Coordinates of C-alpha atoms in Angstrom, one line a residue:
M1 CA 71.2 103.2 90.1
P2 CA 71.9 101.2 93.3
S3 CA 75.5 100.7 94.6
P4 CA 77.0 97.2 94.1
F5 CA 76.8 96.4 97.8
E6 CA 73.0 96.9 97.6
V7 CA 72.3 94.2 95.1
S8 CA 73.0 90.5 94.7
Y9 CA 76.2 89.3 93.0
P10 CA 74.4 87.8 90.0
E11 CA 73.0 91.3 89.3
I12 CA 76.5 92.7 89.3
E13 CA 77.8 90.0 87.0
A14 CA 75.0 90.7 84.5
D15 CA 76.0 94.4 84.3
I16 CA 79.4 94.8 85.8
E17 CA 80.5 97.8 83.8
T18 CA 77.7 99.9 85.2
Y19 CA 78.6 98.9 88.8
V20 CA 82.2 99.8 88.1
D21 CA 81.0 103.3 87.1
E22 CA 79.0 103.4 90.4
V23 CA 82.1 102.8 92.5
F24 CA 84.1 105.3 90.4
A25 CA 81.5 107.9 91.0
T26 CA 82.0 107.8 94.8
L27 CA 85.8 107.6 94.7
K28 CA 87.2 111.0 95.6
S29 CA 90.9 111.8 95.4
G30 CA 92.5 113.1 98.6
F31 CA 95.7 114.4 97.1
M32 CA 94.7 118.0 97.3
T33 CA 94.7 118.0 101.1
L34 CA 97.1 116.7 103.7
P35 CA 96.6 116.3 107.4
K36 CA 98.8 118.8 109.4
G37 CA 99.7 116.1 112.0
D38 CA 101.8 116.7 115.1
G39 CA 104.7 119.1 114.6
F40 CA 103.3 121.1 111.7
I41 CA 104.9 124.5 111.6
D42 CA 102.7 127.4 110.6
Y43 CA 104.3 130.2 108.6
P44 CA 104.2 132.9 111.3
V45 CA 106.3 130.6 113.6
F46 CA 108.7 129.8 110.8
E47 CA 109.0 133.5 109.8
G48 CA 109.8 134.3 113.5
G49 CA 112.8 132.0 113.4
Y50 CA 113.9 133.4 110.0
E51 CA 113.8 137.0 111.2
A52 CA 115.7 136.1 114.4
L53 CA 118.4 134.4 112.3
K54 CA 118.5 137.2 109.8
K55 CA 118.9 139.8 112.6
I56 CA 121.6 138.0 114.5
T57 CA 123.7 137.3 111.4
K58 CA 123.3 141.0 110.2
G59 CA 121.2 140.0 107.1
F60 CA 123.1 136.8 106.6
S61 CA 126.4 138.6 106.1
D62 CA 128.1 136.7 109.0
L63 CA 127.1 133.2 110.0
D64 CA 129.3 133.1 113.1
P65 CA 128.9 129.6 114.5
E66 CA 129.1 130.6 118.1
T67 CA 126.4 133.3 117.7
V68 CA 124.1 131.0 115.7
V69 CA 124.5 128.2 118.2
M70 CA 123.4 130.4 121.1
L71 CA 120.3 131.4 119.0
A72 CA 119.5 127.8 118.2
F73 CA 119.3 127.0 121.9
Q74 CA 117.2 130.1 122.7
T75 CA 115.0 130.0 119.7
P76 CA 114.9 126.4 118.4
I77 CA 112.8 127.1 115.3
T78 CA 115.9 128.6 113.8
L79 CA 117.1 125.0 113.4
I80 CA 114.2 124.3 111.0
V81 CA 115.1 127.5 109.1
L82 CA 118.7 126.4 108.8
R83 CA 117.7 123.0 107.5
A84 CA 115.4 124.6 105.0
M85 CA 118.3 126.8 103.8
L86 CA 120.4 123.7 103.3
G87 CA 117.6 121.8 101.6
F88 CA 118.5 118.7 103.6
T89 CA 116.4 116.1 105.4
P90 CA 117.3 115.5 109.1
S91 CA 119.2 112.4 108.2
E92 CA 121.2 114.2 105.5
W93 CA 122.0 117.0 108.0
A94 CA 123.3 114.4 110.5
E95 CA 125.6 113.0 107.8
A96 CA 126.9 116.5 107.0
A97 CA 127.5 117.3 110.7
T98 CA 129.4 114.1 111.2
E99 CA 131.6 114.8 108.2
N100 CA 132.2 118.5 109.1
T101 CA 132.7 118.3 112.8
D102 CA 134.3 116.0 115.3
V103 CA 130.9 114.9 116.7
V104 CA 129.1 111.8 115.5
V105 CA 125.4 112.7 114.9
T106 CA 123.3 109.7 114.2
Q107 CA 120.3 109.9 111.8
G108 CA 118.0 108.8 114.6
A109 CA 119.3 111.6 116.9
A110 CA 118.9 114.2 114.1
R111 CA 115.3 113.1 113.4
S112 CA 114.5 113.2 117.2
I113 CA 115.9 116.7 117.5
D114 CA 114.0 117.9 114.5
R115 CA 110.7 116.4 115.7
N116 CA 111.1 117.8 119.2
V117 CA 111.8 121.3 117.8
R118 CA 108.7 121.0 115.5
L119 CA 106.6 120.0 118.5
S120 CA 107.8 122.9 120.6
P121 CA 109.5 125.4 118.3
T122 CA 109.8 128.2 120.8
K123 CA 110.8 126.2 123.9
P124 CA 114.5 126.8 124.6
L125 CA 116.8 123.7 124.3
R126 CA 119.2 122.6 127.0
P127 CA 122.7 123.2 125.8
T128 CA 124.1 120.3 127.9
G129 CA 124.4 116.6 127.4
K130 CA 124.5 114.6 124.2
T131 CA 121.7 116.5 122.6
G132 CA 123.3 119.8 123.2
E133 CA 126.5 118.5 121.7
R134 CA 124.7 117.3 118.6
V135 CA 122.7 120.5 118.2
Q136 CA 126.0 122.4 118.2
A137 CA 127.5 120.1 115.6
L138 CA 124.4 120.5 113.3
V139 CA 124.6 124.3 113.6
R140 CA 128.4 124.5 113.0
S141 CA 128.1 122.3 110.0
A142 CA 125.3 124.4 108.6
C143 CA 127.2 127.6 109.1
K144 CA 130.2 126.1 107.4
L145 CA 128.3 124.8 104.4
L146 CA 126.2 127.9 103.9
T147 CA 129.2 130.1 104.1
E148 CA 131.2 128.1 101.6
G149 CA 128.4 127.5 99.1
A150 CA 128.5 124.9 96.3
Q151 CA 131.8 123.3 95.4
E152 CA 133.3 122.6 92.0
I153 CA 132.1 119.2 90.8
D154 CA 131.9 117.1 87.7
A155 CA 129.6 118.6 85.0
A156 CA 127.5 115.4 85.0
L157 CA 126.6 116.0 88.7
I158 CA 124.6 118.7 90.5
H159 CA 125.7 120.0 93.9
R160 CA 123.0 120.1 96.6
L161 CA 123.9 123.6 97.5
N162 CA 123.8 124.8 93.9
K163 CA 120.6 126.7 94.6
A164 CA 119.7 130.3 94.1
D165 CA 120.2 131.2 97.7
T166 CA 123.3 129.1 98.5
A167 CA 125.3 128.6 95.3
S168 CA 127.9 131.3 96.2
G169 CA 127.7 131.1 99.9
L170 CA 127.0 134.3 101.8
A171 CA 127.3 136.2 98.6
S172 CA 124.1 134.5 97.5
I173 CA 122.1 134.5 100.7
G174 CA 122.3 138.2 101.6
P175 CA 121.1 139.7 98.3
L176 CA 118.2 137.2 98.1
A177 CA 117.2 137.9 101.7
D178 CA 117.0 141.6 100.7
M179 CA 115.5 141.3 97.3
G180 CA 113.6 138.0 97.1
V181 CA 114.0 135.2 94.6
P182 CA 113.1 135.6 90.9
Y183 CA 109.9 133.7 90.3
S184 CA 111.3 131.5 87.6
M185 CA 114.1 130.3 89.9
L186 CA 111.5 129.7 92.7
L187 CA 109.5 127.6 90.2
Y188 CA 112.6 125.7 89.1
E189 CA 113.7 124.8 92.6
R190 CA 110.1 123.8 93.4
Y191 CA 110.1 121.6 90.4
L192 CA 113.2 119.9 91.6
G193 CA 111.8 119.4 95.1
R194 CA 108.0 119.1 94.8
P195 CA 105.8 121.3 96.9
F196 CA 105.0 119.9 100.4
A197 CA 107.2 116.9 99.7
G198 CA 108.8 116.8 103.1
H199 CA 105.6 117.3 104.9
R200 CA 103.8 114.7 102.8
D201 CA 106.5 112.2 103.7
S202 CA 106.2 113.0 107.4
V203 CA 102.4 112.5 107.5
S204 CA 102.3 109.6 105.0
E205 CA 101.0 107.2 107.7
L206 CA 98.3 109.7 108.7
V207 CA 97.1 109.9 105.0
G208 CA 97.0 106.1 104.8
D209 CA 95.1 105.9 108.1
L210 CA 92.1 107.9 106.8
V211 CA 90.2 104.9 105.7
E212 CA 91.0 102.8 108.7
T213 CA 90.0 105.6 111.1
A214 CA 86.6 105.9 109.3
I215 CA 86.0 102.1 109.7
E216 CA 87.1 102.0 113.3
K217 CA 84.7 104.8 114.2
L218 CA 81.8 103.1 112.4
L219 CA 82.4 99.7 114.1
T220 CA 82.8 101.3 117.5
R221 CA 79.6 103.4 117.1
H222 CA 77.6 100.2 116.5
G223 CA 79.3 98.3 119.3
I224 CA 80.7 95.7 116.8
S225 CA 83.5 93.6 118.2
F226 CA 86.6 93.7 116.0
R227 CA 90.3 93.0 115.9
K228 CA 92.4 95.7 114.2
T229 CA 95.8 94.2 113.2
K230 CA 99.1 96.0 113.4
R231 CA 101.4 96.6 110.5
A232 CA 103.2 93.4 109.4
E233 CA 101.5 91.4 112.2
R234 CA 101.2 87.7 111.8
I235 CA 97.8 86.2 112.4
A236 CA 97.3 82.4 112.6
G237 CA 95.2 81.2 109.6
F238 CA 96.1 84.1 107.4
E239 CA 99.1 84.3 105.1
Q240 CA 98.6 88.0 105.1
A241 CA 96.9 89.6 108.0
P242 CA 93.8 91.7 107.0
D243 CA 93.3 95.1 108.5
F244 CA 90.1 94.2 110.4
I245 CA 88.7 90.9 111.6
I246 CA 85.2 90.6 112.9
P247 CA 84.6 89.5 115.6
D248 CA 88.2 88.2 116.1
E249 CA 90.9 86.0 114.6
F250 CA 89.6 82.9 116.4
N251 CA 86.2 83.0 114.7
P252 CA 86.6 85.3 111.6
Q253 CA 83.2 86.1 110.0
V254 CA 83.9 89.3 108.2
I255 CA 87.3 90.6 106.9
I256 CA 87.8 94.2 106.0
E257 CA 90.7 95.5 103.9
A258 CA 91.2 99.3 104.1
K259 CA 93.2 100.6 101.2
L260 CA 94.2 104.0 99.9
A261 CA 96.0 104.4 96.6
E262 CA 96.8 107.5 94.7
D263 CA 98.5 105.7 91.7
D264 CA 97.5 102.8 89.6
G265 CA 100.4 100.5 90.4
T266 CA 99.7 100.7 94.2
A267 CA 96.0 100.1 93.5
R268 CA 96.7 97.0 91.5
D269 CA 98.8 95.5 94.3
K270 CA 96.1 96.2 96.8
V271 CA 93.4 94.6 94.6
T272 CA 95.6 91.5 94.4
R273 CA 95.8 91.4 98.2
V274 CA 91.9 91.5 98.4
Q275 CA 91.7 88.7 95.7
H276 CA 94.1 86.6 97.8
L277 CA 91.9 87.0 100.9
H278 CA 88.9 85.9 98.8
T279 CA 90.8 82.8 97.6
M280 CA 91.6 81.9 101.2
S281 CA 88.0 82.3 102.2
V282 CA 86.8 79.6 99.7
R283 CA 89.8 77.3 99.9
D284 CA 88.6 73.7 100.6
R285 CA 85.0 74.9 100.7
T286 CA 82.2 73.5 98.6
P287 CA 79.7 75.9 97.0
E288 CA 77.1 74.7 99.4
E289 CA 79.3 75.6 102.4
G290 CA 80.1 79.0 101.0
P291 CA 83.1 81.2 102.0
R292 CA 84.6 81.0 105.5
Y293 CA 84.1 84.7 105.9
E294 CA 82.8 87.7 104.0
V295 CA 85.5 89.9 102.4
I296 CA 84.9 93.7 102.3
A297 CA 87.1 96.3 100.6
C298 CA 87.1 99.9 101.8
I299 CA 89.0 102.0 99.3
A300 CA 90.0 105.6 98.7
G301 CA 92.2 107.5 96.3
R302 CA 92.4 108.2 92.6
G303 CA 94.6 105.1 91.9
F304 CA 91.5 102.9 92.0
K305 CA 89.9 104.8 89.2
Q306 CA 92.7 104.2 86.7
R307 CA 92.0 100.6 85.6
R308 CA 88.5 99.4 85.1
Q309 CA 89.7 95.8 85.0
D310 CA 91.1 96.1 88.5
M311 CA 87.8 97.4 89.8
K312 CA 86.0 94.4 88.1
K313 CA 88.4 92.1 90.0
L314 CA 87.7 93.9 93.2
L315 CA 83.9 93.6 92.8
E316 CA 84.3 89.9 92.0
A317 CA 86.6 89.2 95.0
T318 CA 84.2 90.9 97.4
Q319 CA 80.9 89.8 95.7
G320 CA 80.2 93.5 95.4
K321 CA 81.1 94.6 98.9
V322 CA 83.2 97.6 97.8
F323 CA 82.9 100.7 99.9
T324 CA 84.5 104.1 99.5
L325 CA 85.0 106.9 102.1
Q326 CA 81.7 108.3 100.9
T327 CA 79.8 105.1 101.3
I328 CA 81.5 103.6 104.4
P329 CA 78.6 104.8 106.6
E330 CA 76.4 102.3 104.7
M331 CA 78.7 99.4 105.3
V332 CA 77.0 97.9 108.4
Q333 CA 73.6 98.0 106.8
H334 CA 74.7 96.2 103.6
S335 CA 77.0 93.5 104.9
R336 CA 77.2 90.7 107.5
L337 CA 78.4 93.4 110.0
R338 CA 74.7 94.0 110.9
E339 CA 74.7 90.5 112.6
F340 CA 77.2 91.9 115.2
I341 CA 75.5 95.2 116.1
T342 CA 75.1 95.7 119.8
K343 CA 74.4 99.5 119.7
P344 CA 71.6 100.2 117.2

């Protein structure tokens, strides 16, 4: 069975359900894998920081702020370990440091320190200047909170430190460091936090760029002139800037929307965006004149497989020019992009 981009649109209209199945067959979900991205910490590096912290605190029996501060400057990965023990984001840790010390740590500063440490986890930090002052505040607040543990609060609330390792302060941390965590408790806390949640959030843009990167490589390989727009950029003549314009925004002939969606709600919104581009392409045009430009959709993610009706709308809006990560290599051959090839 041919793909929808290989046949005429009347053929698609005559048997659209079959062509929906053809697109679904090439849609692969990418949720099982994540790009590492810059600043990914491999376990041996993390463990090195953990063991250094465990040693200097005598098995977490004494979180002396001065001692831990010195270690943080010498072995910065211990900052990541401390944050993991707290269970905070960098922004949350900044707030805790500001509340528990006399130093104001902005969220931006905390995120910058966190990123720099992840990029160079074993490179010593300079203890001077504003950054040095903020690192000290972060460490001191962590030592204070981890030593105290969870506070008494209303029964309708849950304290962020009411975790297996921090609920009772040092009395919780030491035994768990020696014995390990009961598997059921590990699963429960994983349920509350989602595995890889923090890393997924940090590389969300890289995940979304998978489709755009594949398109950009294809166009470059064939020497096709294109304009790749920036996020939220305004382009004259477009109410919403498309992801790629060929050859440029002054003479748009082909428009490409690159969309990744892992849930049906996001997919529906992105289908609507492609439909709007199609509407703009035929606005004030007669059937004889045809559209101003060809609209192509390049999609990925399991979200597009959830609603058949949405895929029908996508096929209609693009006249069948729907490509997936698996079929993007065929996009030049089966669209007007072939008119702009300069490198066969």
